[in-house]
Amino acid sequence: MVLESLEQVTIPEEAAIDKAMTENHVTQPNVSEVTRDAAARELPAFFYTAMEQVARDEGFTAGQYTIETEDGSSKGDGFIGELFRAYLSEGDRRETYLCKIPPLNEARRQQFGTMEIFEREVLMYNKLLPLMFAYQEAKGVGRGDGFFCIPKCYHAHYDGQSAEAIIVMEDLRLNHYSMFNKDKPVDYEHARLTMEQLGRYNAVSLAMKHDRPEQFEQFKMQDSMKESMGPEHPFIVMLQKTTRDAMETLEPHESRERNKMQKLLDGMLADVDRYANFELAEPYAVLGHGDCWINNMMYRYKNGTPEHIVLLDWQVARYCSPILDLAYFIFCCTDEEFRRRHYDEMMSIYYNSLATLLEKLGHSPQEVFPRTAFLRQLRQYGRFGLMLAVFLVPMLCTRNEDLPDMNATAEMFRDTDNVDIAIYTKHTNQSAYRKRMRAVIRDTVRYGYI
């Protein structure tokens, strides 16, 4: 009877969400109602359609408001999309929105499969995340105790046939959020807050699987790149090259670590397949974030200490082991000293946060996700952090202004089969890179992950 009553609650939720998704496919606005500035004229028509919808939803008067835009990101901020700010103005009222669309460069759209990735993020904002929030609220879990830390989304639209995709969100800067400097390893308070929220996020998946199994089936999304990840895929080629580079950071006497890295390189394709096969992680698989590094988080501070976090960029969310996000964040965004002092504590913070919310949602952690199962998953999937680190750490050790131009890089990949992968790392701070990369290898060996 409990399960039946919960399912009855979900029917109007899903109907309302489906209705909202349908309503997001709005028609092209009457151009006479919108004043476009010079920069905005270069944006695609579906941008104006989206902003017309936002204007109506937010109470602007047709024909009385203007739209202005400005660049919303700096070099290196995004591989998959273009970010810019849009301003709606009417009289004394002026509202700011952060907009994300697929790259305007066609080669870049094709190279990174951005339309499929945008489809996934639109689904997350329009349906899956709202379902997670509604489930928690139905269980009596408030925002202070559950997982609700995403930006407000005003509009999310995807149309594959017309190659349209846009997400319109709040500008978190106006609410005093800021990004952590990617050039620096994450400190204790930022990591603690991140671990707590990841624990809550995963707890909702685990509880929903038990309480609403039919509804949860739609959460079981495959890795968006799984089908295309053959041995010649540019990302695999890049991972292999950066793994070889990582091996060169080891000291001559570290033969044990070097041998383990060689085995990692030899088995890379099998590992990629294993990470994408969520059935191997069952019954503990969850809807993961998928791109869990510091540039996809913003923090709000009180007296210099982070008190709230928002998770951004849900474009590669997929159903997987909960360890993938944890390992990604810990090994890519912290340094050796932090891990030596706090690694075990961070894992406990994550698990305790997950267990606490599971109990609030009416489940026993020892039945749904025992600590022993969590530790087994760590041993099975912890090396994922190293695989991502060999790719990401060079970029973390490169100034934003020195990162490669993604449009030019995508065009090179399109035009030739022999692209020099070194363009991604030629401006890397080699001293910082060698120290940080070598430490990741040593730690994954020390923890028994490789």
GROMACS .gro file of C-alpha atoms in nm:
model
  450
    1MET     CA    1   0.000   0.000   0.000
    2VAL     CA    2   0.286   0.239   0.073
    3LEU     CA    3   0.435   0.181  -0.271
    4GLU     CA    4   0.098   0.229  -0.438
    5SER     CA    5   0.039   0.558  -0.261
    6LEU     CA    6   0.381   0.685  -0.362
    7GLU     CA    7   0.319   0.592  -0.724
    8GLN     CA    8  -0.010   0.780  -0.714
    9VAL     CA    9   0.177   1.088  -0.602
   10THR     CA   10   0.416   1.068  -0.897
   11ILE     CA   11   0.150   1.068  -1.168
   12PRO     CA   12   0.059   1.439  -1.149
   13GLU     CA   13   0.426   1.527  -1.101
   14GLU     CA   14   0.527   1.357  -1.425
   15ALA     CA   15   0.224   1.492  -1.609
   16ALA     CA   16   0.310   1.846  -1.503
   17ILE     CA   17   0.671   1.801  -1.604
   18ASP     CA   18   0.575   1.654  -1.942
   19LYS     CA   19   0.342   1.950  -1.995
   20ALA     CA   20   0.625   2.189  -1.911
   21MET     CA   21   0.854   2.013  -2.159
   22THR     CA   22   0.590   2.048  -2.431
   23GLU     CA   23   0.535   2.414  -2.352
   24ASN     CA   24   0.909   2.475  -2.385
   25HIS     CA   25   0.879   2.423  -2.760
   26VAL     CA   26   0.762   2.778  -2.821
   27THR     CA   27   0.720   2.955  -3.151
   28GLN     CA   28   0.950   3.219  -3.294
   29PRO     CA   29   0.866   3.556  -3.134
   30ASN     CA   30   0.742   3.853  -3.329
   31VAL     CA   31   1.063   4.044  -3.396
   32SER     CA   32   0.883   4.375  -3.342
   33GLU     CA   33   0.841   4.281  -2.977
   34VAL     CA   34   1.214   4.242  -2.917
   35THR     CA   35   1.496   4.492  -2.944
   36ARG     CA   36   1.823   4.314  -3.024
   37ASP     CA   37   2.159   4.470  -2.963
   38ALA     CA   38   2.445   4.444  -3.213
   39ALA     CA   39   2.614   4.150  -3.042
   40ALA     CA   40   2.289   3.959  -3.004
   41ARG     CA   41   2.218   3.960  -3.379
   42GLU     CA   42   2.484   3.694  -3.423
   43LEU     CA   43   2.303   3.452  -3.192
   44PRO     CA   44   2.070   3.186  -3.338
   45ALA     CA   45   1.699   3.252  -3.372
   46PHE     CA   46   1.608   2.992  -3.109
   47PHE     CA   47   1.783   3.208  -2.848
   48TYR     CA   48   1.524   3.482  -2.903
   49THR     CA   49   1.245   3.225  -2.893
   50ALA     CA   50   1.371   3.109  -2.555
   51MET     CA   51   1.409   3.460  -2.415
   52GLU     CA   52   1.059   3.548  -2.538
   53GLN     CA   53   0.930   3.255  -2.332
   54VAL     CA   54   1.131   3.362  -2.028
   55ALA     CA   55   1.002   3.719  -2.066
   56ARG     CA   56   0.641   3.597  -2.069
   57ASP     CA   57   0.699   3.368  -1.771
   58GLU     CA   58   0.867   3.647  -1.573
   59GLY     CA   59   0.596   3.905  -1.637
   60PHE     CA   60   0.758   4.134  -1.894
   61THR     CA   61   0.523   4.326  -2.124
   62ALA     CA   62   0.524   4.221  -2.490
   63GLY     CA   63   0.675   4.491  -2.707
   64GLN     CA   64   0.805   4.689  -2.408
   65TYR     CA   65   1.127   4.510  -2.316
   66THR     CA   66   1.472   4.481  -2.471
   67ILE     CA   67   1.723   4.197  -2.488
   68GLU     CA   68   2.095   4.258  -2.453
   69THR     CA   69   2.377   4.006  -2.433
   70GLU     CA   70   2.741   3.984  -2.332
   71ASP     CA   71   2.997   3.706  -2.314
   72GLY     CA   72   2.953   3.503  -1.997
   73SER     CA   73   3.267   3.291  -1.987
   74SER     CA   74   3.639   3.313  -2.030
   75LYS     CA   75   3.875   3.096  -2.231
   76GLY     CA   76   3.891   2.744  -2.094
   77ASP     CA   77   3.558   2.757  -1.912
   78GLY     CA   78   3.369   2.522  -2.140
   79PHE     CA   79   3.445   2.256  -2.399
   80ILE     CA   80   3.090   2.163  -2.489
   81GLY     CA   81   2.891   2.487  -2.492
   82GLU     CA   82   2.890   2.864  -2.528
   83LEU     CA   83   2.803   3.072  -2.223
   84PHE     CA   84   2.673   3.427  -2.229
   85ARG     CA   85   2.459   3.659  -2.021
   86ALA     CA   86   2.125   3.790  -2.138
   87TYR     CA   87   1.955   4.098  -1.994
   88LEU     CA   88   1.582   4.163  -2.010
   89SER     CA   89   1.500   4.529  -1.948
   90GLU     CA   90   1.169   4.711  -1.919
   91GLY     CA   91   1.154   5.056  -1.763
   92ASP     CA   92   1.348   5.046  -1.437
   93ARG     CA   93   1.346   4.667  -1.427
   94ARG     CA   94   1.653   4.478  -1.548
   95GLU     CA   95   1.695   4.102  -1.500
   96THR     CA   96   2.007   3.897  -1.569
   97TYR     CA   97   2.016   3.538  -1.697
   98LEU     CA   98   2.298   3.300  -1.780
   99CYS     CA   99   2.242   3.120  -2.111
  100LYS     CA  100   2.412   2.813  -2.251
  101ILE     CA  101   2.386   2.695  -2.611
  102PRO     CA  102   2.582   2.445  -2.823
  103PRO     CA  103   2.900   2.581  -2.984
  104LEU     CA  104   2.834   2.803  -3.282
  105ASN     CA  105   3.134   2.639  -3.450
  106GLU     CA  106   3.006   2.339  -3.648
  107ALA     CA  107   3.328   2.137  -3.619
  108ARG     CA  108   3.322   2.175  -3.243
  109ARG     CA  109   2.958   2.063  -3.225
  110GLN     CA  110   3.038   1.751  -3.425
  111GLN     CA  111   3.366   1.672  -3.252
  112PHE     CA  112   3.221   1.668  -2.902
  113GLY     CA  113   2.874   1.535  -2.990
  114THR     CA  114   2.724   1.838  -2.824
  115MET     CA  115   2.364   1.800  -2.938
  116GLU     CA  116   2.330   1.460  -2.769
  117ILE     CA  117   2.495   1.599  -2.458
  118PHE     CA  118   2.263   1.901  -2.447
  119GLU     CA  119   1.965   1.670  -2.484
  120ARG     CA  120   2.077   1.499  -2.165
  121GLU     CA  121   2.119   1.820  -1.966
  122VAL     CA  122   1.780   1.950  -2.078
  123LEU     CA  123   1.628   1.621  -1.959
  124MET     CA  124   1.803   1.663  -1.624
  125TYR     CA  125   1.671   2.016  -1.570
  126ASN     CA  126   1.323   1.960  -1.711
  127LYS     CA  127   1.245   1.620  -1.564
  128LEU     CA  128   1.490   1.410  -1.364
  129LEU     CA  129   1.613   1.667  -1.112
  130PRO     CA  130   1.258   1.796  -1.050
  131LEU     CA  131   1.147   1.437  -0.988
  132MET     CA  132   1.425   1.395  -0.732
  133PHE     CA  133   1.321   1.717  -0.559
  134ALA     CA  134   0.952   1.623  -0.559
  135TYR     CA  135   1.034   1.281  -0.413
  136GLN     CA  136   1.227   1.435  -0.123
  137GLU     CA  137   0.950   1.686  -0.055
  138ALA     CA  138   0.690   1.408  -0.056
  139LYS     CA  139   0.902   1.237   0.209
  140GLY     CA  140   0.908   1.551   0.421
  141VAL     CA  141   1.274   1.631   0.354
  142GLY     CA  142   1.342   2.005   0.338
  143ARG     CA  143   1.609   2.195   0.152
  144GLY     CA  144   1.832   2.212   0.456
  145ASP     CA  145   1.851   1.834   0.485
  146GLY     CA  146   1.822   1.704   0.127
  147PHE     CA  147   1.979   1.755  -0.211
  148PHE     CA  148   1.855   2.065  -0.393
  149CYS     CA  149   2.180   2.243  -0.483
  150ILE     CA  150   2.140   2.329  -0.851
  151PRO     CA  151   2.093   2.668  -1.018
  152LYS     CA  152   1.740   2.785  -1.086
  153CYS     CA  153   1.651   2.695  -1.444
  154TYR     CA  154   1.411   2.934  -1.618
  155HIS     CA  155   1.397   2.754  -1.952
  156ALA     CA  156   1.550   2.440  -2.106
  157HIS     CA  157   1.477   2.342  -2.464
  158TYR     CA  158   1.612   2.077  -2.702
  159ASP     CA  159   1.506   1.993  -3.057
  160GLY     CA  160   1.736   1.751  -3.232
  161GLN     CA  161   1.576   1.783  -3.575
  162SER     CA  162   1.631   2.157  -3.591
  163ALA     CA  163   1.961   2.139  -3.397
  164GLU     CA  164   1.832   2.371  -3.125
  165ALA     CA  165   1.932   2.359  -2.761
  166ILE     CA  166   1.940   2.624  -2.491
  167ILE     CA  167   1.939   2.638  -2.112
  168VAL     CA  168   1.855   2.965  -1.935
  169MET     CA  169   1.957   2.979  -1.569
  170GLU     CA  170   1.998   3.224  -1.288
  171ASP     CA  171   2.325   3.417  -1.274
  172LEU     CA  172   2.464   3.286  -0.947
  173ARG     CA  173   2.708   3.574  -0.915
  174LEU     CA  174   2.415   3.797  -0.825
  175ASN     CA  175   2.350   3.573  -0.523
  176HIS     CA  176   2.713   3.599  -0.412
  177TYR     CA  177   2.834   3.267  -0.552
  178SER     CA  178   3.179   3.237  -0.701
  179MET     CA  179   3.405   2.968  -0.843
  180PHE     CA  180   3.707   2.825  -0.669
  181ASN     CA  181   4.035   2.897  -0.846
  182LYS     CA  182   4.104   2.584  -1.052
  183ASP     CA  183   4.479   2.651  -1.037
  184LYS     CA  184   4.483   2.568  -0.665
  185PRO     CA  185   4.415   2.232  -0.499
  186VAL     CA  186   4.083   2.229  -0.315
  187ASP     CA  187   4.104   2.286   0.061
  188TYR     CA  188   3.927   2.109   0.346
  189GLU     CA  189   3.609   2.318   0.373
  190HIS     CA  190   3.536   2.313   0.001
  191ALA     CA  191   3.598   1.938  -0.017
  192ARG     CA  192   3.386   1.871   0.293
  193LEU     CA  193   3.090   2.061   0.149
  194THR     CA  194   3.126   1.880  -0.183
  195MET     CA  195   3.140   1.536  -0.019
  196GLU     CA  196   2.831   1.611   0.188
  197GLN     CA  197   2.624   1.709  -0.114
  198LEU     CA  198   2.744   1.418  -0.327
  199GLY     CA  199   2.640   1.186  -0.045
  200ARG     CA  200   2.293   1.341  -0.038
  201TYR     CA  201   2.261   1.333  -0.415
  202ASN     CA  202   2.343   0.962  -0.428
  203ALA     CA  203   2.112   0.886  -0.134
  204VAL     CA  204   1.813   1.014  -0.332
  205SER     CA  205   1.889   0.776  -0.619
  206LEU     CA  206   1.927   0.478  -0.389
  207ALA     CA  207   1.603   0.554  -0.205
  208MET     CA  208   1.402   0.620  -0.522
  209LYS     CA  209   1.515   0.286  -0.667
  210HIS     CA  210   1.341   0.115  -0.377
  211ASP     CA  211   1.034   0.336  -0.341
  212ARG     CA  212   0.957   0.418  -0.704
  213PRO     CA  213   1.127   0.150  -0.916
  214GLU     CA  214   0.913   0.201  -1.227
  215GLN     CA  215   0.962   0.576  -1.224
  216PHE     CA  216   1.333   0.532  -1.161
  217GLU     CA  217   1.386   0.332  -1.480
  218GLN     CA  218   1.418   0.656  -1.676
  219PHE     CA  219   1.716   0.752  -1.458
  220LYS     CA  220   1.921   0.462  -1.592
  221MET     CA  221   2.096   0.659  -1.865
  222GLN     CA  222   2.392   0.505  -2.044
  223ASP     CA  223   2.722   0.688  -2.066
  224SER     CA  224   2.660   0.937  -2.348
  225MET     CA  225   2.994   0.853  -2.514
  226LYS     CA  226   2.983   0.475  -2.468
  227GLU     CA  227   2.889   0.382  -2.823
  228SER     CA  228   3.157   0.599  -2.984
  229MET     CA  229   3.448   0.517  -2.754
  230GLY     CA  230   3.645   0.295  -2.991
  231PRO     CA  231   4.026   0.275  -2.996
  232GLU     CA  232   4.049   0.554  -3.256
  233HIS     CA  233   3.816   0.796  -3.079
  234PRO     CA  234   3.997   1.128  -3.017
  235PHE     CA  235   3.927   1.113  -2.643
  236ILE     CA  236   4.076   0.763  -2.615
  237VAL     CA  237   4.380   0.870  -2.819
  238MET     CA  238   4.417   1.170  -2.588
  239LEU     CA  239   4.387   0.955  -2.276
  240GLN     CA  240   4.654   0.717  -2.403
  241LYS     CA  241   4.890   1.004  -2.481
  242THR     CA  242   4.835   1.177  -2.148
  243THR     CA  243   4.875   0.845  -1.964
  244ARG     CA  244   5.218   0.801  -2.124
  245ASP     CA  245   5.302   1.158  -2.024
  246ALA     CA  246   5.191   1.082  -1.668
  247MET     CA  247   5.424   0.782  -1.653
  248GLU     CA  248   5.715   1.011  -1.733
  249THR     CA  249   5.653   1.209  -1.413
  250LEU     CA  250   5.762   0.910  -1.203
  251GLU     CA  251   6.109   0.894  -1.053
  252PRO     CA  252   6.354   0.637  -1.201
  253HIS     CA  253   6.332   0.416  -0.891
  254GLU     CA  254   5.950   0.397  -0.901
  255SER     CA  255   5.940   0.083  -1.115
  256ARG     CA  256   5.640  -0.061  -0.929
  257GLU     CA  257   5.430   0.245  -1.007
  258ARG     CA  258   5.553   0.248  -1.367
  259ASN     CA  259   5.457  -0.116  -1.420
  260LYS     CA  260   5.110  -0.055  -1.279
  261MET     CA  261   5.064   0.245  -1.506
  262GLN     CA  262   5.162   0.034  -1.805
  263LYS     CA  263   4.897  -0.220  -1.710
  264LEU     CA  264   4.647   0.064  -1.676
  265LEU     CA  265   4.738   0.183  -2.026
  266ASP     CA  266   4.714  -0.167  -2.173
  267GLY     CA  267   4.370  -0.221  -2.019
  268MET     CA  268   4.230   0.127  -2.081
  269LEU     CA  269   3.961   0.027  -2.332
  270ALA     CA  270   3.840  -0.252  -2.104
  271ASP     CA  271   3.829  -0.008  -1.812
  272VAL     CA  272   3.627   0.244  -2.014
  273ASP     CA  273   3.377  -0.030  -2.098
  274ARG     CA  274   3.361  -0.137  -1.734
  275TYR     CA  275   3.291   0.215  -1.608
  276ALA     CA  276   3.010   0.251  -1.863
  277ASN     CA  277   2.849  -0.084  -1.773
  278PHE     CA  278   2.624   0.016  -1.484
  279GLU     CA  279   2.505  -0.341  -1.433
  280LEU     CA  280   2.845  -0.421  -1.281
  281ALA     CA  281   2.780  -0.158  -1.012
  282GLU     CA  282   2.436  -0.287  -0.917
  283PRO     CA  283   2.256  -0.288  -0.682
  284TYR     CA  284   2.439   0.030  -0.584
  285ALA     CA  285   2.442   0.223  -0.912
  286VAL     CA  286   2.309   0.580  -0.897
  287LEU     CA  287   2.243   0.871  -1.129
  288GLY     CA  288   2.586   1.034  -1.126
  289HIS     CA  289   2.682   1.390  -1.210
  290GLY     CA  290   2.943   1.275  -1.460
  291ASP     CA  291   3.175   1.577  -1.469
  292CYS     CA  292   3.254   1.631  -1.105
  293TRP     CA  293   3.546   1.873  -1.099
  294ILE     CA  294   3.592   2.212  -0.941
  295ASN     CA  295   3.493   2.424  -1.244
  296ASN     CA  296   3.146   2.270  -1.231
  297MET     CA  297   3.079   2.398  -0.879
  298MET     CA  298   3.011   2.740  -0.732
  299TYR     CA  299   3.026   2.833  -0.365
  300ARG     CA  300   2.869   3.098  -0.144
  301TYR     CA  301   3.075   3.217   0.150
  302LYS     CA  302   3.021   3.345   0.501
  303ASN     CA  303   3.316   3.509   0.674
  304GLY     CA  304   3.546   3.355   0.414
  305THR     CA  305   3.421   2.998   0.464
  306PRO     CA  306   3.207   2.821   0.202
  307GLU     CA  307   2.858   2.758   0.341
  308HIS     CA  308   2.669   2.648   0.030
  309ILE     CA  309   2.750   2.477  -0.299
  310VAL     CA  310   2.572   2.460  -0.634
  311LEU     CA  311   2.650   2.185  -0.887
  312LEU     CA  312   2.658   2.293  -1.251
  313ASP     CA  313   2.683   2.127  -1.593
  314TRP     CA  314   2.473   1.810  -1.592
  315GLN     CA  315   2.551   1.732  -1.955
  316VAL     CA  316   2.721   1.397  -1.899
  317ALA     CA  317   2.504   1.268  -1.614
  318ARG     CA  318   2.473   0.891  -1.636
  319TYR     CA  319   2.377   0.585  -1.434
  320CYS     CA  320   2.693   0.440  -1.279
  321SER     CA  321   2.881   0.355  -0.962
  322PRO     CA  322   2.868   0.639  -0.706
  323ILE     CA  323   3.246   0.611  -0.680
  324LEU     CA  324   3.305   0.766  -1.023
  325ASP     CA  325   3.213   1.117  -0.909
  326LEU     CA  326   3.399   1.077  -0.579
  327ALA     CA  327   3.719   0.952  -0.739
  328TYR     CA  328   3.702   1.215  -1.012
  329PHE     CA  329   3.678   1.498  -0.759
  330ILE     CA  330   3.927   1.369  -0.501
  331PHE     CA  331   4.209   1.273  -0.737
  332CYS     CA  332   4.172   1.561  -0.982
  333CYS     CA  333   4.094   1.850  -0.748
  334THR     CA  334   4.297   1.784  -0.431
  335ASP     CA  335   4.670   1.736  -0.379
  336GLU     CA  336   4.888   1.475  -0.211
  337GLU     CA  337   4.911   1.652   0.125
  338PHE     CA  338   4.534   1.690   0.145
  339ARG     CA  339   4.473   1.324   0.064
  340ARG     CA  340   4.730   1.205   0.318
  341ARG     CA  341   4.562   1.409   0.588
  342HIS     CA  342   4.195   1.386   0.493
  343TYR     CA  343   4.124   1.109   0.239
  344ASP     CA  344   3.968   0.864   0.485
  345GLU     CA  345   3.779   1.145   0.654
  346MET     CA  346   3.636   1.264   0.321
  347MET     CA  347   3.512   0.914   0.243
  348SER     CA  348   3.347   0.901   0.587
  349ILE     CA  349   3.188   1.244   0.538
  350TYR     CA  350   3.043   1.127   0.207
  351TYR     CA  351   2.911   0.799   0.345
  352ASN     CA  352   2.771   0.951   0.666
  353SER     CA  353   2.591   1.219   0.465
  354LEU     CA  354   2.445   0.952   0.237
  355ALA     CA  355   2.340   0.737   0.533
  356THR     CA  356   2.178   1.029   0.717
  357LEU     CA  357   1.959   1.123   0.421
  358LEU     CA  358   1.871   0.759   0.351
  359GLU     CA  359   1.735   0.737   0.705
  360LYS     CA  360   1.533   1.057   0.659
  361LEU     CA  361   1.391   0.902   0.341
  362GLY     CA  362   1.282   0.596   0.538
  363HIS     CA  363   1.558   0.348   0.455
  364SER     CA  364   1.826   0.162   0.648
  365PRO     CA  365   2.173   0.240   0.510
  366GLN     CA  366   2.289  -0.108   0.609
  367GLU     CA  367   2.022  -0.257   0.385
  368VAL     CA  368   2.039  -0.014   0.093
  369PHE     CA  369   2.414   0.062   0.076
  370PRO     CA  370   2.620  -0.092   0.359
  371ARG     CA  371   2.954   0.067   0.441
  372THR     CA  372   3.124  -0.260   0.344
  373ALA     CA  373   2.967  -0.237  -0.003
  374PHE     CA  374   3.084   0.124  -0.030
  375LEU     CA  375   3.442   0.020   0.048
  376ARG     CA  376   3.423  -0.261  -0.210
  377GLN     CA  377   3.304  -0.013  -0.471
  378LEU     CA  378   3.595   0.214  -0.383
  379ARG     CA  379   3.840  -0.067  -0.453
  380GLN     CA  380   3.665  -0.159  -0.777
  381TYR     CA  381   3.620   0.191  -0.921
  382GLY     CA  382   3.875   0.412  -0.743
  383ARG     CA  383   4.116   0.398  -1.037
  384PHE     CA  384   3.866   0.599  -1.243
  385GLY     CA  385   4.003   0.908  -1.069
  386LEU     CA  386   4.348   0.836  -1.210
  387MET     CA  387   4.214   0.789  -1.562
  388LEU     CA  388   4.048   1.131  -1.549
  389ALA     CA  389   4.347   1.290  -1.374
  390VAL     CA  390   4.589   1.209  -1.657
  391PHE     CA  391   4.361   1.413  -1.883
  392LEU     CA  392   4.256   1.691  -1.646
  393VAL     CA  393   4.563   1.764  -1.431
  394PRO     CA  394   4.761   1.913  -1.724
  395MET     CA  395   4.476   2.159  -1.779
  396LEU     CA  396   4.453   2.236  -1.408
  397CYS     CA  397   4.821   2.330  -1.427
  398THR     CA  398   4.769   2.558  -1.729
  399ARG     CA  399   4.651   2.917  -1.712
  400ASN     CA  400   4.314   2.974  -1.877
  401GLU     CA  401   4.462   3.215  -2.129
  402ASP     CA  402   4.711   2.946  -2.238
  403LEU     CA  403   4.454   2.672  -2.299
  404PRO     CA  404   4.399   2.578  -2.665
  405ASP     CA  405   4.130   2.740  -2.875
  406MET     CA  406   3.859   2.474  -2.885
  407ASN     CA  407   3.716   2.585  -3.221
  408ALA     CA  408   4.055   2.561  -3.391
  409THR     CA  409   4.129   2.230  -3.221
  410ALA     CA  410   3.799   2.077  -3.331
  411GLU     CA  411   3.862   2.189  -3.688
  412MET     CA  412   4.203   2.021  -3.681
  413PHE     CA  413   4.048   1.697  -3.559
  414ARG     CA  414   3.795   1.721  -3.841
  415ASP     CA  415   4.049   1.794  -4.113
  416THR     CA  416   4.327   1.549  -4.025
  417ASP     CA  417   4.373   1.211  -3.862
  418ASN     CA  418   4.713   1.309  -3.722
  419VAL     CA  419   4.647   1.584  -3.470
  420ASP     CA  420   4.927   1.671  -3.229
  421ILE     CA  421   4.775   1.605  -2.885
  422ALA     CA  422   5.056   1.814  -2.734
  423ILE     CA  423   4.858   2.128  -2.817
  424TYR     CA  424   4.662   2.058  -2.498
  425THR     CA  425   4.969   2.054  -2.275
  426LYS     CA  426   5.239   2.264  -2.439
  427HIS     CA  427   5.177   2.560  -2.204
  428THR     CA  428   5.135   2.351  -1.889
  429ASN     CA  429   5.337   2.450  -1.582
  430GLN     CA  430   5.559   2.143  -1.595
  431SER     CA  431   5.687   2.165  -1.240
  432ALA     CA  432   5.336   2.185  -1.093
  433TYR     CA  433   5.211   1.917  -1.330
  434ARG     CA  434   5.487   1.668  -1.252
  435LYS     CA  435   5.443   1.709  -0.877
  436ARG     CA  436   5.066   1.680  -0.883
  437MET     CA  437   5.044   1.400  -1.139
  438ARG     CA  438   5.312   1.189  -0.972
  439ALA     CA  439   5.124   1.223  -0.643
  440VAL     CA  440   4.798   1.097  -0.798
  441ILE     CA  441   4.977   0.788  -0.930
  442ARG     CA  442   5.143   0.719  -0.597
  443ASP     CA  443   4.818   0.756  -0.407
  444THR     CA  444   4.615   0.528  -0.633
  445VAL     CA  445   4.887   0.266  -0.590
  446ARG     CA  446   4.896   0.322  -0.214
  447TYR     CA  447   4.518   0.280  -0.185
  448GLY     CA  448   4.532  -0.038  -0.392
  449TYR     CA  449   4.326   0.098  -0.682
  450ILE     CA  450   4.581   0.000  -0.948
   0.00000   0.00000   0.00000
